[in-house]
Short mmCIF file of C-alpha atoms in Angstrom, two decimals:
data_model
loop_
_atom_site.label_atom_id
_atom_site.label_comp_id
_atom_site.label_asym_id
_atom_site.label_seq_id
_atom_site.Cartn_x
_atom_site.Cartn_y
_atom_site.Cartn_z
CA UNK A 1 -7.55 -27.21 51.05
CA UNK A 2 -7.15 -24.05 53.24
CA UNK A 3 -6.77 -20.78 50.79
CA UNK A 4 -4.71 -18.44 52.85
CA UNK A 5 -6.47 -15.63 51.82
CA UNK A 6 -10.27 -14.13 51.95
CA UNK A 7 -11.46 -14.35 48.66
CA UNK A 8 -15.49 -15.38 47.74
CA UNK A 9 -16.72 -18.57 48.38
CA UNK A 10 -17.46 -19.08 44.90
CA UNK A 11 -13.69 -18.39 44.41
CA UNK A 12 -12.15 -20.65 46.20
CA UNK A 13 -14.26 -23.58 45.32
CA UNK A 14 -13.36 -23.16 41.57
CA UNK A 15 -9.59 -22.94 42.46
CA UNK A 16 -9.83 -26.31 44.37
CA UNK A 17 -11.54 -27.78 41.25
CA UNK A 18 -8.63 -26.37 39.47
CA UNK A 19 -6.00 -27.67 42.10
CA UNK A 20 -7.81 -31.39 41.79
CA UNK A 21 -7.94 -31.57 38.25
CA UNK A 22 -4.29 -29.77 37.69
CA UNK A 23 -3.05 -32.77 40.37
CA UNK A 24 -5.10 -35.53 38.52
CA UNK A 25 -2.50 -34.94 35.47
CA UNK A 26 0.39 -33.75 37.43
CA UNK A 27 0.44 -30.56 35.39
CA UNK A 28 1.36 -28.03 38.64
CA UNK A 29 -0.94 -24.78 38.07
CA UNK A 30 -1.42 -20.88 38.86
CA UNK A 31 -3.75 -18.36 38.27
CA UNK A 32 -2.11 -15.36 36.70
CA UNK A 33 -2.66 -11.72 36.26
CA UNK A 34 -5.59 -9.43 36.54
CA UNK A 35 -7.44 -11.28 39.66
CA UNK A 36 -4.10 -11.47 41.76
CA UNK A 37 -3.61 -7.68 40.79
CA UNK A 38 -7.54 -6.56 41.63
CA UNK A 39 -7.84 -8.96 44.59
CA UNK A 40 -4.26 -6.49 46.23
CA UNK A 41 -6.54 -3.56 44.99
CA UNK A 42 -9.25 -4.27 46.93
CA UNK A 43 -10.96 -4.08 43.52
CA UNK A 44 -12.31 -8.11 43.14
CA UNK A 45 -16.11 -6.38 43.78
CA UNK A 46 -15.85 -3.72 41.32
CA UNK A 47 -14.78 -5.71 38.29
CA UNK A 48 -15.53 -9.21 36.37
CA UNK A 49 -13.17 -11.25 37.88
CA UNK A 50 -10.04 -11.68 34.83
CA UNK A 51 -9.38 -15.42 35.42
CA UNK A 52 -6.75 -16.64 33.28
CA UNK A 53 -4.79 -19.70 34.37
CA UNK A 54 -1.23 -20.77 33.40
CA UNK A 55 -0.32 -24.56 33.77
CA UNK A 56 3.50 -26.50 32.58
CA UNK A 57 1.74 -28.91 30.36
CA UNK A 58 -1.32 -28.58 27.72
CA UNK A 59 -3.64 -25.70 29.26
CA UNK A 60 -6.29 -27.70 26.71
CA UNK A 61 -6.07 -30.70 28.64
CA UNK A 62 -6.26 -29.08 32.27
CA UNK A 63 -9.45 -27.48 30.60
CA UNK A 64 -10.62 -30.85 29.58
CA UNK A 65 -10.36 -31.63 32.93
CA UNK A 66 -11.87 -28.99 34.81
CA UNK A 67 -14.90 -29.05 31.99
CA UNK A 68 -15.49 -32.43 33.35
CA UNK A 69 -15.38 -31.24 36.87
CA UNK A 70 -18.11 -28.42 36.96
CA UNK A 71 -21.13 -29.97 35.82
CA UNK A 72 -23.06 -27.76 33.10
CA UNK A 73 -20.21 -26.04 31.98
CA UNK A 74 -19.21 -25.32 28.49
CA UNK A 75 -15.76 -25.59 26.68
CA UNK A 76 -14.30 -24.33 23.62
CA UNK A 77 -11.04 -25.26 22.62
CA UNK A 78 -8.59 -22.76 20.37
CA UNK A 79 -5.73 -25.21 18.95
CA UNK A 80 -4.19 -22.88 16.93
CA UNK A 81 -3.43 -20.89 20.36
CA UNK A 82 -2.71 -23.52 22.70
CA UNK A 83 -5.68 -22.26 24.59
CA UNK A 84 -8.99 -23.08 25.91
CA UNK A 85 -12.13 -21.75 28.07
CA UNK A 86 -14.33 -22.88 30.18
CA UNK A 87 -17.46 -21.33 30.62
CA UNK A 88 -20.13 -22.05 33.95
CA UNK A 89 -23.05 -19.37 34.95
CA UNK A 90 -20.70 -17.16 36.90
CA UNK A 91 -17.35 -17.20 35.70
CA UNK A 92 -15.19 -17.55 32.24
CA UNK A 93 -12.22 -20.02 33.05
CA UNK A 94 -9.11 -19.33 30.49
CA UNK A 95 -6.13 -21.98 30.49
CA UNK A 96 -3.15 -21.50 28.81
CA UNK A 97 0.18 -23.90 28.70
CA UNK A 98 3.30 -22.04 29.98
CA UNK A 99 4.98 -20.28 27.17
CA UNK A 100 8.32 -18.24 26.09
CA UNK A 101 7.12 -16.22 23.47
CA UNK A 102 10.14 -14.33 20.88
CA UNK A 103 8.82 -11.65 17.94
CA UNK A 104 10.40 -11.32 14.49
CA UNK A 105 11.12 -7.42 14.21
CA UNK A 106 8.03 -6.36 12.29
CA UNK A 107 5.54 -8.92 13.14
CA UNK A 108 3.05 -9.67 15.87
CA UNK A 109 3.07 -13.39 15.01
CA UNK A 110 5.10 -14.70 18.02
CA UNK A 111 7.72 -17.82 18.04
CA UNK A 112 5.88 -19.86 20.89
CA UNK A 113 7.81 -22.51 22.91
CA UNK A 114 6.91 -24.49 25.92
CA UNK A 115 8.27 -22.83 28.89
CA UNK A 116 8.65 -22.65 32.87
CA UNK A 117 6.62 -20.59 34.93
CA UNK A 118 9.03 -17.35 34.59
CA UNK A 119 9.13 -17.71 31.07
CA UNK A 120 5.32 -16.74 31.23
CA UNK A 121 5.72 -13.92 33.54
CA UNK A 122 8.40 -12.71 31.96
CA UNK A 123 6.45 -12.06 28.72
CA UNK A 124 3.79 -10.06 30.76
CA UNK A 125 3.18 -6.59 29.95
CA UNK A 126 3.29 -5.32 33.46
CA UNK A 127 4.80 -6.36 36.68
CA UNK A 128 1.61 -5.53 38.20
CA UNK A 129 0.16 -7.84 35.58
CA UNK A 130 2.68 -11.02 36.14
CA UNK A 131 1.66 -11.86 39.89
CA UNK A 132 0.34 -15.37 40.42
CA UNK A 133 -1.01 -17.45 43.21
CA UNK A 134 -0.03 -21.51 43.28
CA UNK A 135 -3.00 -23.58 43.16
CA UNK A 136 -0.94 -26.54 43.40
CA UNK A 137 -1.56 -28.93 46.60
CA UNK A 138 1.62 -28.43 48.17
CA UNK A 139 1.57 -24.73 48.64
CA UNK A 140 -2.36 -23.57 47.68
CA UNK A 141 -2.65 -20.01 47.65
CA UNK A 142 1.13 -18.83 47.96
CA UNK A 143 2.57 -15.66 45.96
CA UNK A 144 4.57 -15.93 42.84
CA UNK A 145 6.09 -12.33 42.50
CA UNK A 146 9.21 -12.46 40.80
CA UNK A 147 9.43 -9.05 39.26
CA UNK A 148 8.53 -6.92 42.87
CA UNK A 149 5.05 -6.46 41.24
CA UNK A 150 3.18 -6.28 45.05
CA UNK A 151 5.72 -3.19 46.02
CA UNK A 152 4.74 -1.34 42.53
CA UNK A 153 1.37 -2.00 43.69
CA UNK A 154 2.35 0.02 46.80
CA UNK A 155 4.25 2.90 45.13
CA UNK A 156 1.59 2.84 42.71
CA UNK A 157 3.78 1.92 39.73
CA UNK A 158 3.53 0.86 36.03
CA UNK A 159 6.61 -0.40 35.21
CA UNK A 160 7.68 -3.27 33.08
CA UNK A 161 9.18 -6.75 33.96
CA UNK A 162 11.85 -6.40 31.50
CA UNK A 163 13.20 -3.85 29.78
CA UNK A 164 10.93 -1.51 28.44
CA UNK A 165 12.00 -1.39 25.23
CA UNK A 166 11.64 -5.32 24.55
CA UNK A 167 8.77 -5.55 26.21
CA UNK A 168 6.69 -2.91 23.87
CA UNK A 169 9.37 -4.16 21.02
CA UNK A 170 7.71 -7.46 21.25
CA UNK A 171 4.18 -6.12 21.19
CA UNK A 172 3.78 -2.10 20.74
CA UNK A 173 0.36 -2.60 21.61
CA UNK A 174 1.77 -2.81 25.71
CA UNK A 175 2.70 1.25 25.47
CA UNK A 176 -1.10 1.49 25.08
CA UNK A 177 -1.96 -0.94 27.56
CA UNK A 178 0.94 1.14 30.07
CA UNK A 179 -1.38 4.01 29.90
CA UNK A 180 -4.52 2.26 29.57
CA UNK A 181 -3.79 0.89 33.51
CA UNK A 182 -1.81 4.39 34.68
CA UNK A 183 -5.31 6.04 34.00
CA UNK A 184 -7.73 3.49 35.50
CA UNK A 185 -5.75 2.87 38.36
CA UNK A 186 -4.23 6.19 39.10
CA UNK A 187 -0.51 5.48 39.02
CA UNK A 188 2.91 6.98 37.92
CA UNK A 189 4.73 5.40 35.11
CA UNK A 190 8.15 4.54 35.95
CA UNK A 191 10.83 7.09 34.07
CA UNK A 192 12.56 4.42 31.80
CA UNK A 193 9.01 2.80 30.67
CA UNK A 194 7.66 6.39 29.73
CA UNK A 195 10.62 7.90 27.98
CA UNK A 196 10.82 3.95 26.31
CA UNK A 197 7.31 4.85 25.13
CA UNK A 198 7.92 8.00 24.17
CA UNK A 199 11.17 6.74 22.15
CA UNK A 200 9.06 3.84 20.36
CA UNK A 201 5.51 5.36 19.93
CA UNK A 202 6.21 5.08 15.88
CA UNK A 203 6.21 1.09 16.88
CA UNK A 204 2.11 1.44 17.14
CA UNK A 205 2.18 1.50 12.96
CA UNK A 206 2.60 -2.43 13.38
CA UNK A 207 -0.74 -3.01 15.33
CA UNK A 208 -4.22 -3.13 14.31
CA UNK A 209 -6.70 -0.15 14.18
CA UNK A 210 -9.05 -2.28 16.52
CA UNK A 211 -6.33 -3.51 19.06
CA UNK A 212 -6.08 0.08 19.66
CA UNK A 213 -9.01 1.78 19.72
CA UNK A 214 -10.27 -1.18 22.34
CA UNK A 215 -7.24 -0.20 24.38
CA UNK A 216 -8.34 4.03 24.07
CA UNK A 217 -12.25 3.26 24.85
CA UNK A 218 -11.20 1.77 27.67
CA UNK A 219 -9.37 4.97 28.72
CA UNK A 220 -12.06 7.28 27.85
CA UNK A 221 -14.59 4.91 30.06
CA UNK A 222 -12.10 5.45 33.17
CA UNK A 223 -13.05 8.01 35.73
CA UNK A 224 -10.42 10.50 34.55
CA UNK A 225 -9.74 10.38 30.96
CA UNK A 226 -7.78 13.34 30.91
CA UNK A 227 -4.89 11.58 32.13
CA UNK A 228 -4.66 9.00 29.78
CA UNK A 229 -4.84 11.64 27.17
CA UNK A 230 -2.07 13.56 28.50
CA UNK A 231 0.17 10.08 28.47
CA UNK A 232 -0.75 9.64 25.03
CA UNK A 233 0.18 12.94 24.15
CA UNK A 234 3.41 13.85 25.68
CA UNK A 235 4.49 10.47 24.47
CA UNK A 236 3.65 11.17 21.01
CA UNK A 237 1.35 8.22 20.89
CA UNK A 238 -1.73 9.84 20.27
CA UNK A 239 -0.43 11.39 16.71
CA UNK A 240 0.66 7.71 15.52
CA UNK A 241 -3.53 7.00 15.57
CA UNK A 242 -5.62 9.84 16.42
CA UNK A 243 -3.28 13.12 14.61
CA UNK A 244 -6.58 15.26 14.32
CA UNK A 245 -7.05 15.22 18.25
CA UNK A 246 -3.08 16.18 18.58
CA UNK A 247 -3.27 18.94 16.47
CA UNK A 248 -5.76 20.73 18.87
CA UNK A 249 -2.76 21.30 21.00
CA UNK A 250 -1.10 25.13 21.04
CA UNK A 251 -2.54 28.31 21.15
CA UNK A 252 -1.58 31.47 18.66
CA UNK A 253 -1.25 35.31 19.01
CA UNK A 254 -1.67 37.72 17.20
CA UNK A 255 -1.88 41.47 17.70
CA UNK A 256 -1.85 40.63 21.15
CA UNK A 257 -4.96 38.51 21.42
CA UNK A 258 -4.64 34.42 22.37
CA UNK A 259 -7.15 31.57 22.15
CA UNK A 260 -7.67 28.79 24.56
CA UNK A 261 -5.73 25.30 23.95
CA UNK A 262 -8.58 23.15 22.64
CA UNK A 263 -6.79 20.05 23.36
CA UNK A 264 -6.62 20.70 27.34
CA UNK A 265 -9.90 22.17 27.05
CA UNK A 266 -11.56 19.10 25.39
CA UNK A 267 -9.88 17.27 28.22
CA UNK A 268 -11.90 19.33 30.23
CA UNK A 269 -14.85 18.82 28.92
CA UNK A 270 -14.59 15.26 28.88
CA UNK A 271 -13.85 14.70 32.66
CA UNK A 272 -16.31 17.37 33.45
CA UNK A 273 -19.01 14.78 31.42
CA UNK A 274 -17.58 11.88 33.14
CA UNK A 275 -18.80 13.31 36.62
CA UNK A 276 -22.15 12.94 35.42
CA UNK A 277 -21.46 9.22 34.07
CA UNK A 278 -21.91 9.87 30.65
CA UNK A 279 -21.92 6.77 28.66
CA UNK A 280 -18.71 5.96 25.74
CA UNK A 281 -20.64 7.48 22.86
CA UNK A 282 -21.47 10.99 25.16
CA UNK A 283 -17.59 10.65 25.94
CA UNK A 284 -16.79 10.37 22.33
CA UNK A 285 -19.43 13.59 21.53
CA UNK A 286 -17.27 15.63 24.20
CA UNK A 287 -13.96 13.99 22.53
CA UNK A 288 -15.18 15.30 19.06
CA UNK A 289 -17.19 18.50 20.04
CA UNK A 290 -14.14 20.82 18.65
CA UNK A 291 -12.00 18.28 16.44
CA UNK A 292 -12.42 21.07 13.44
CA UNK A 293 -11.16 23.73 14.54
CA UNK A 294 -7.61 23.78 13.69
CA UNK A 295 -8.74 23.84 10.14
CA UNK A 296 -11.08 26.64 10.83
CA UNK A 297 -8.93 29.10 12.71
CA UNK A 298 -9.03 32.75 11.49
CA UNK A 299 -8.00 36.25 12.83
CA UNK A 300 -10.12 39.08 12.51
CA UNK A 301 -8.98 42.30 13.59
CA UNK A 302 -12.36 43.00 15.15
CA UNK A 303 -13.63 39.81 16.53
CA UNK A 304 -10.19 38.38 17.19
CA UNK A 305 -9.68 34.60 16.68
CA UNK A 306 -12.82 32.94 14.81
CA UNK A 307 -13.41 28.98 13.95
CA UNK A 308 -16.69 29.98 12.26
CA UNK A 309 -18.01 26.60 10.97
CA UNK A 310 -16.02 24.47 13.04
CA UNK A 311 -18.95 22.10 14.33
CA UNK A 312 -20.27 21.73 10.97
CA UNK A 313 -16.98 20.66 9.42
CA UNK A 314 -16.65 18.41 12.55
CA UNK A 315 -19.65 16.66 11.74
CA UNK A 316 -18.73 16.12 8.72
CA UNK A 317 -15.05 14.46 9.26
CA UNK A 318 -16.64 12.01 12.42
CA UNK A 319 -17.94 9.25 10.37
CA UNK A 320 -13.99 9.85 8.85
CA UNK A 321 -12.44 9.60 11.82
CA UNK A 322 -14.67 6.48 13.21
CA UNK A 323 -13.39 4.27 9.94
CA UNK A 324 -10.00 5.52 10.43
CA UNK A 325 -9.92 4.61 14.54
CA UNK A 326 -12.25 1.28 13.72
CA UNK A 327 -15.05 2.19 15.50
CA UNK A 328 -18.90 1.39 14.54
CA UNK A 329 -20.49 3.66 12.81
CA UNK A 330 -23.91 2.34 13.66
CA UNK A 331 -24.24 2.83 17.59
#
């Protein structure tokens, strides 16, 4: 089979495994999502490649399949999810069945059905996130982009496939995850998807403490942080988790004398320790270097504003604030 476009070797030889075993059980197949996105970003070299694959049929027993294929491979099967992975030296293989997925209002248990191929784009966070290639025989390697996710590429858009508000209805987790790829990749968000965030941030309540705090370490790890934390804050989505880092925000007079916004200037601090690559837990440090001083705030005639004690009281509330955002305490 001739893939129409340049991707590694090692790529393409896995996708024609795919393509065989997909054809063996006449369950057509695509790969979905994150590689199709990185590969139009010229970014296939700078991350591990995110190969999820969505068949019409059992992803388990396309998995089956392709386990059999690549010799010295390991599978693990997830029932309950309709899911499975297959494991070799270089990559992680995940195969899922087509779905349509519905939510009850306040639950993040989904209603699953079988369902076409739009069906599983459709639930996608992301148009960005809902291209797909065919690996199917017939036409190997051709673009599935029913949502105009390649031009939002070019316009360098986060937008949603659906309406915003159903899509972060379904899972308020996807606001996050809106942000999450604005930052890493550098783009706008669309109008309607921000002020939809901004209308539904109290949504968040609903998710877990560890579902989000994955989603914010991966914005803090990006190359610019601050604007992530900007997002999160004009949206109102950072005081739904994180309310001691929101209430750094404004600056006081009094008798004529100001202090500097501590919010924008942590944000300052923290890009200005990502140009020297500092690692998450340096990023957190620069995150956390001034969380007390809200609390701490005094005027004195004399000395104008004070936070005498802040980085003692700071230390104090971070093992506090770790439990509360669900990160370890032991790293």
């Amino acid at each position: 089979m001739n893939f129409p476009l340049q991707i590694p070797a090692s790529h393409k030889s896995v996708f024609e495994v795919i393509s065989t075993a997909a054809s063996s059980i006449n369950q057509p197949v695509y790969i979905v999502g994150g590689y199709v996105r990185d590969f139009y970003l010229d970014r296939l070299k700078q991350t591990e490649p995110d190969l999820d694959f969505v068949t019409l049929g059992s992803g388990i027993s396309l998995a089956e399949k392709v386990h059999q294929a690549l010799k010295g491979s390991h599978l693990s099967v997830f029932k309950q999810f309709g899911t499975a992975l297959v494991k070799t030296d270089e990559f992680e293989l995940e195969f899922v069945g087509a779905r349509r997925e519905s939510y009850r209002k306040n639950s993040r248990k989904p209603i699953v059905e079988n369902g076409s191929l739009e069906d599983d784009q459709l639930r996608r966070d992301l148009t960005i996130n809902a291209l797909s290639w065919s690996l199917n025989k017939e036409d190997f390697g051709t673009l599935v982009d029913p949502f105009g996710g390649i031009q939002d590429l070019k316009n360098k858009l986060i937008r949603t496939p659906i309406d915003p508000k159903q899509t972060f209805d379904d899972d308020p987790l996807r606001m996050l995850r809106a942000i999450r790829f604005a930052t890493q990749l550098n783009f706008n968000i669309e109008e309607k998807t921000y002020n939809a965030i901004s209308e539904m941030a109290p949504r968040l309540e609903i998710i877990s403490k560890e579902r989000i705090v994955t989603e914010l370490n991966k914005i803090i790890m990006s190359d610019k942080p601050s604007i992530g934390f900007a997002h999160l804050f004009h949206t109102g989505l950072l005081k739904q988790f994180f309310p001691q880092m929101h209430q750094l925000q404004g600056v006081k007079e009094k008798n004529g004398q100001t202090h500097k916004d501590n919010f924008w200037h942590t944000l300052q601090v923290l890009d200005n320790v990502v140009e020297y690559g500092g690692d998450l837990w340096l990023r957190w440090a620069a995150i956390l270097h001034d969380i007390a001083k809200p609390p701490t705030q005094r005027f004195d005639k004399d000395a104008g504003w004070t936070f005498h004690g802040h980085d003692a009281l700071g230390a104090k509330w971070t093992k506090g604030i770790f439990r509360q955002l669900g990160l370890p305490l032991d790293e």
